[in-house]
PDB file of C-alpha atoms in Angstrom:
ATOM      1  CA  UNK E   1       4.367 -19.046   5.077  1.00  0.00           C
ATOM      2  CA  UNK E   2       3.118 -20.721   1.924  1.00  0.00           C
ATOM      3  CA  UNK E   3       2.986 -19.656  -1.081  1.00  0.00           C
ATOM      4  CA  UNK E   4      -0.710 -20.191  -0.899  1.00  0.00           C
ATOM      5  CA  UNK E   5      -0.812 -18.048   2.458  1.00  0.00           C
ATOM      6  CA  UNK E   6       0.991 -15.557   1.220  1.00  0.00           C
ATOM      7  CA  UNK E   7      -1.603 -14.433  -0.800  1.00  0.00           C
ATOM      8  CA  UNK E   8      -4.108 -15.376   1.204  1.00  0.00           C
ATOM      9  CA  UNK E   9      -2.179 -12.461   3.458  1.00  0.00           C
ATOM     10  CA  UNK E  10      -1.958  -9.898   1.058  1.00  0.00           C
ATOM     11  CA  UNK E  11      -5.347 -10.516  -0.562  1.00  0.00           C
ATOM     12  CA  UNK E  12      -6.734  -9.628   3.743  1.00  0.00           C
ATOM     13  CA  UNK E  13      -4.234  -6.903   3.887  1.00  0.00           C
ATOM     14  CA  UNK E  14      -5.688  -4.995   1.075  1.00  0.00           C
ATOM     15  CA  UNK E  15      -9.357  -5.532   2.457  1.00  0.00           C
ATOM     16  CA  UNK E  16      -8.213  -3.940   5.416  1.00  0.00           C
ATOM     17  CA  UNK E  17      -6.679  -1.222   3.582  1.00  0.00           C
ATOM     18  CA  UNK E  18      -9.494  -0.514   0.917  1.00  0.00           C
ATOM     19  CA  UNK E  19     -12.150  -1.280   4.583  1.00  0.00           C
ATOM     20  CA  UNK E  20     -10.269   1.832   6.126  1.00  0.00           C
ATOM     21  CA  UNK E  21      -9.754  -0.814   9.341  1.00  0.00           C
ATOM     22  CA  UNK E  22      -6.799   0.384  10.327  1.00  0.00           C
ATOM     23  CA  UNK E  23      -6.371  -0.521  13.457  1.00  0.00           C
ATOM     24  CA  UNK E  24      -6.134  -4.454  11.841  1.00  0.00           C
ATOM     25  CA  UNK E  25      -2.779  -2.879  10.559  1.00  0.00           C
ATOM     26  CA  UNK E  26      -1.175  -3.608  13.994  1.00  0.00           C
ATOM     27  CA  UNK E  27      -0.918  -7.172  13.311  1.00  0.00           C
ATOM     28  CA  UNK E  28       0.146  -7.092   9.389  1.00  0.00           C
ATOM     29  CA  UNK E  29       3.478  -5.165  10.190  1.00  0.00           C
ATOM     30  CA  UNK E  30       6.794  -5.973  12.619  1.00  0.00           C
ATOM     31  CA  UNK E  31       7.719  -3.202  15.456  1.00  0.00           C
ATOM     32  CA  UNK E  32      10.458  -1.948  12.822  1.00  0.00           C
ATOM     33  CA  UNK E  33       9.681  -1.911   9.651  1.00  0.00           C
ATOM     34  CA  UNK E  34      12.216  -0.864   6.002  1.00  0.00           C
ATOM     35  CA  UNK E  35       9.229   1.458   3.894  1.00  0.00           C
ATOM     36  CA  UNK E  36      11.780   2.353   0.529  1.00  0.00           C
ATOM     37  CA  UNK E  37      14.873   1.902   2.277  1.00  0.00           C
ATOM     38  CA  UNK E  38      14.242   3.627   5.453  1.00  0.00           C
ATOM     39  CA  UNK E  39      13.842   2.223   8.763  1.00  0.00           C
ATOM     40  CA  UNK E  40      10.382   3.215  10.501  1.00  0.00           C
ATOM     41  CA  UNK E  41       8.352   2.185  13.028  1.00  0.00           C
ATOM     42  CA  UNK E  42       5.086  -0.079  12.979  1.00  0.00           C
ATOM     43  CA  UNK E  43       2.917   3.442  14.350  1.00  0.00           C
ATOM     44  CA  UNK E  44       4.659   5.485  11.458  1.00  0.00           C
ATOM     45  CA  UNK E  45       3.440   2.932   8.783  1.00  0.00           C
ATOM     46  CA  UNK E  46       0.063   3.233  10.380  1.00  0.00           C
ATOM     47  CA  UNK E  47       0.160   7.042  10.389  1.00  0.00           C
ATOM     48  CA  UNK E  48       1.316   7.185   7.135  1.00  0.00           C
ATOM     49  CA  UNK E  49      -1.863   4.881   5.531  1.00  0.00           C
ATOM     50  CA  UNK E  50      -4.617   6.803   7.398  1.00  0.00           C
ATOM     51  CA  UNK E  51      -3.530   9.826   6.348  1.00  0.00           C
ATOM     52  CA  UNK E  52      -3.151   8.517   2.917  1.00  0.00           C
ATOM     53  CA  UNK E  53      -6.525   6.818   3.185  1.00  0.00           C
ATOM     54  CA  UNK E  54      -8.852   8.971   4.997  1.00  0.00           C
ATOM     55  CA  UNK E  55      -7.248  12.724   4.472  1.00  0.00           C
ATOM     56  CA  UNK E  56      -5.076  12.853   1.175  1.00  0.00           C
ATOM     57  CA  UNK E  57      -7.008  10.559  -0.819  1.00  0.00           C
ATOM     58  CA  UNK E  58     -10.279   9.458   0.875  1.00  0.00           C
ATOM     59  CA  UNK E  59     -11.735   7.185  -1.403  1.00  0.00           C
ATOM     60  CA  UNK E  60      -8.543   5.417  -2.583  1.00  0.00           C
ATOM     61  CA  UNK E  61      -8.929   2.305  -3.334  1.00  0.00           C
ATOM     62  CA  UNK E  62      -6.003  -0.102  -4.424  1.00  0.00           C
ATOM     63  CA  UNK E  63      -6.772  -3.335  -6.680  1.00  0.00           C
ATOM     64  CA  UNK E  64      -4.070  -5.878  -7.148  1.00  0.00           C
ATOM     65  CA  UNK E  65      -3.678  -6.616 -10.764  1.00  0.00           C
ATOM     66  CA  UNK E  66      -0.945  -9.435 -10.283  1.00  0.00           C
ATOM     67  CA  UNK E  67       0.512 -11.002  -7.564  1.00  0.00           C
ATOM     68  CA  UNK E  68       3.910 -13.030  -7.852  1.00  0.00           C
ATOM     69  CA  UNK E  69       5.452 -14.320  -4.838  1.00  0.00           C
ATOM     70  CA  UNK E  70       9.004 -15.898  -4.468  1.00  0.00           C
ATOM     71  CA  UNK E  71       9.576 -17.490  -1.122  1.00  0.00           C
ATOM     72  CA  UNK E  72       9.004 -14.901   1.680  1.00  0.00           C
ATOM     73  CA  UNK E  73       8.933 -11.879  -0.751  1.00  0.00           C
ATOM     74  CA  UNK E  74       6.183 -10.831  -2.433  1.00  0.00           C
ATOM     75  CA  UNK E  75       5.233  -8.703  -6.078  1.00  0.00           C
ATOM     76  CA  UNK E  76       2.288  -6.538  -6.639  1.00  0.00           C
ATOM     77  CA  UNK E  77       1.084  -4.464  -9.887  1.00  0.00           C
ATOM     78  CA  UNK E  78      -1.587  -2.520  -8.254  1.00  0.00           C
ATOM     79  CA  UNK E  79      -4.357  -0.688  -9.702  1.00  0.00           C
ATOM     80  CA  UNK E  80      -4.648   2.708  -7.754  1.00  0.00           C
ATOM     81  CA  UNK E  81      -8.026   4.872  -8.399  1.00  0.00           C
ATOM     82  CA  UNK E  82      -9.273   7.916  -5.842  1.00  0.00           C
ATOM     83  CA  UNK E  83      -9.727  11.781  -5.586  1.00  0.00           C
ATOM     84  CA  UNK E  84      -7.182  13.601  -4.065  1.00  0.00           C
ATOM     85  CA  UNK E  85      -8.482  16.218  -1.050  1.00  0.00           C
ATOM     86  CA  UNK E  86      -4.654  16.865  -0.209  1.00  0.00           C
ATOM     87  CA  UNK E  87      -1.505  16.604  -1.606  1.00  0.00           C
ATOM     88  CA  UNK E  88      -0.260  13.104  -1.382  1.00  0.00           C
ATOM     89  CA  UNK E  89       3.141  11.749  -3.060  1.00  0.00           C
ATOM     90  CA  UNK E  90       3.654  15.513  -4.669  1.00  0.00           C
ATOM     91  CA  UNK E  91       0.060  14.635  -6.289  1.00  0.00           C
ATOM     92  CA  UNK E  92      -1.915  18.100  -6.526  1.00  0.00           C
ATOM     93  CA  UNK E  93      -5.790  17.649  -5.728  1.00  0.00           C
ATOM     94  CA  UNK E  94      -7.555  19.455  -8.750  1.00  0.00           C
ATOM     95  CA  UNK E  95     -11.050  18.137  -7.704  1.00  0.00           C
ATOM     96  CA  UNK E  96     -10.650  15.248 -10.463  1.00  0.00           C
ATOM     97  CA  UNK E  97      -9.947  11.741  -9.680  1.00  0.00           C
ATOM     98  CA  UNK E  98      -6.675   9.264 -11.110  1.00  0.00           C
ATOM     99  CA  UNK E  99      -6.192   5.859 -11.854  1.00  0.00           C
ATOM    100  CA  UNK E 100      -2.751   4.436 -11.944  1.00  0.00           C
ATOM    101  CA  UNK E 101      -0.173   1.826 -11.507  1.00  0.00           C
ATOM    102  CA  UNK E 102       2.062   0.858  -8.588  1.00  0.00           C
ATOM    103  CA  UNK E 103       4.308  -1.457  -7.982  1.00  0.00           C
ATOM    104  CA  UNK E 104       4.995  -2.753  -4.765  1.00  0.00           C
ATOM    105  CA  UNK E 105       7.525  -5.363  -2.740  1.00  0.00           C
ATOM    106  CA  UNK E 106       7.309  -6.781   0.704  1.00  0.00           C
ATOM    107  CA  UNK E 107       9.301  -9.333   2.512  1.00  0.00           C
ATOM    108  CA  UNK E 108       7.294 -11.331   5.357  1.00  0.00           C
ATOM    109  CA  UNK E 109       8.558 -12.590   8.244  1.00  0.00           C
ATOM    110  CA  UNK E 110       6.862 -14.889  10.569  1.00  0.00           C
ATOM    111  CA  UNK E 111       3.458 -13.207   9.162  1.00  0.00           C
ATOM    112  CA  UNK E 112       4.037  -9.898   9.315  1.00  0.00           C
ATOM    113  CA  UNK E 113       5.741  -7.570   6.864  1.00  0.00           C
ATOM    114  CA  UNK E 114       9.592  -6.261   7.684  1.00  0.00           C
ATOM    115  CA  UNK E 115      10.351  -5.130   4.265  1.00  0.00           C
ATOM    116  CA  UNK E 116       8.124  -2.707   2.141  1.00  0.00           C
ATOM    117  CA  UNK E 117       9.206  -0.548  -0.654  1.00  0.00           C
ATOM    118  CA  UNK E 118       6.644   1.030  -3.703  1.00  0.00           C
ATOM    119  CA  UNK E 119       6.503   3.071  -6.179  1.00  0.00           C
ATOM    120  CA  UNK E 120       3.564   5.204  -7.412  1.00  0.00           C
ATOM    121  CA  UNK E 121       3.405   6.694 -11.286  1.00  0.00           C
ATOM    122  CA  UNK E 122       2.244  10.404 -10.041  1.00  0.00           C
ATOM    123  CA  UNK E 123       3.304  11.580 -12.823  1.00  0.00           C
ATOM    124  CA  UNK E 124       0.414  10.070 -15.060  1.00  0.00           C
ATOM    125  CA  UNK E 125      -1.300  10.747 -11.931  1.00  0.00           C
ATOM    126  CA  UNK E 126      -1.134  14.468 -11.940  1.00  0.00           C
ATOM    127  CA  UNK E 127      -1.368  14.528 -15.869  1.00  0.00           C
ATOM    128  CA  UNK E 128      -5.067  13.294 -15.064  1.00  0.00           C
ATOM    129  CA  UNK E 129      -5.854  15.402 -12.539  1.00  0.00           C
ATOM    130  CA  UNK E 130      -4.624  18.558 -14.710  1.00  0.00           C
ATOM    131  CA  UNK E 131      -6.365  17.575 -17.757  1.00  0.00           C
TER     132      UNK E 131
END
């Protein structure tokens, strides 16, 4: 893919994250997939989002701040904002929201991701919610 389509990729991916259509997910991911070093299946990845998505955090919503991409691998600095109902990443729901950063790094293969690895600040996360 393009450098150009890359984006283009991510920028839909995200839609269909923050759109809750996660049934679109399917055809964003491979069978197998690495999520931080671990080897997982597409369905797991899936799981994983809703529950992140519609239970943990229902009204998450994840904003890409900058995008960098480098051949098939691509950089995100997301903006993450939402209201924990459940614990999510070791994030306590106090009833208040958070907004924080995450970075994330994919690799694509023939259009779909293979490689996925992020990291969240809870930390600063929880610091917000217990203020």
């Amino acid at each position: 893919m393009s450098h150009n389509d890359l984006r283009e990729f991510y920028r839909h991916y995200l839609d269909v994250l923050n759109g809750r259509r996660f049934d679109e997910l399917s055809e964003l991911f491979h069978d197998q997939v690495t999520l931080n070093g671990q080897p997982v299946s597409r369905d797991e990845v899936m799981a994983a989002m809703r529950f992140t998505a519609t239970e943990a955090v229902p009204d998450l919503v994840w904003t890409a701040r900058d995008v960098v991409v480098t051949g098939d691998r691509l950089t995100a600095r997301l903006l993450d904002r939402g209201t924990p109902a459940k614990e999510w990443l070791g994030i306590r729901p106090t009833g208040g929201s958070f907004e924080v950063d995450e970075a994330a790094f994919y690799r694509i293969r023939d259009g779909r991701v293979d490689d996925m690895w992020f990291v969240v600040d809870t930390g600063a996360a929880q610091r917000q919610l217990d203020s």
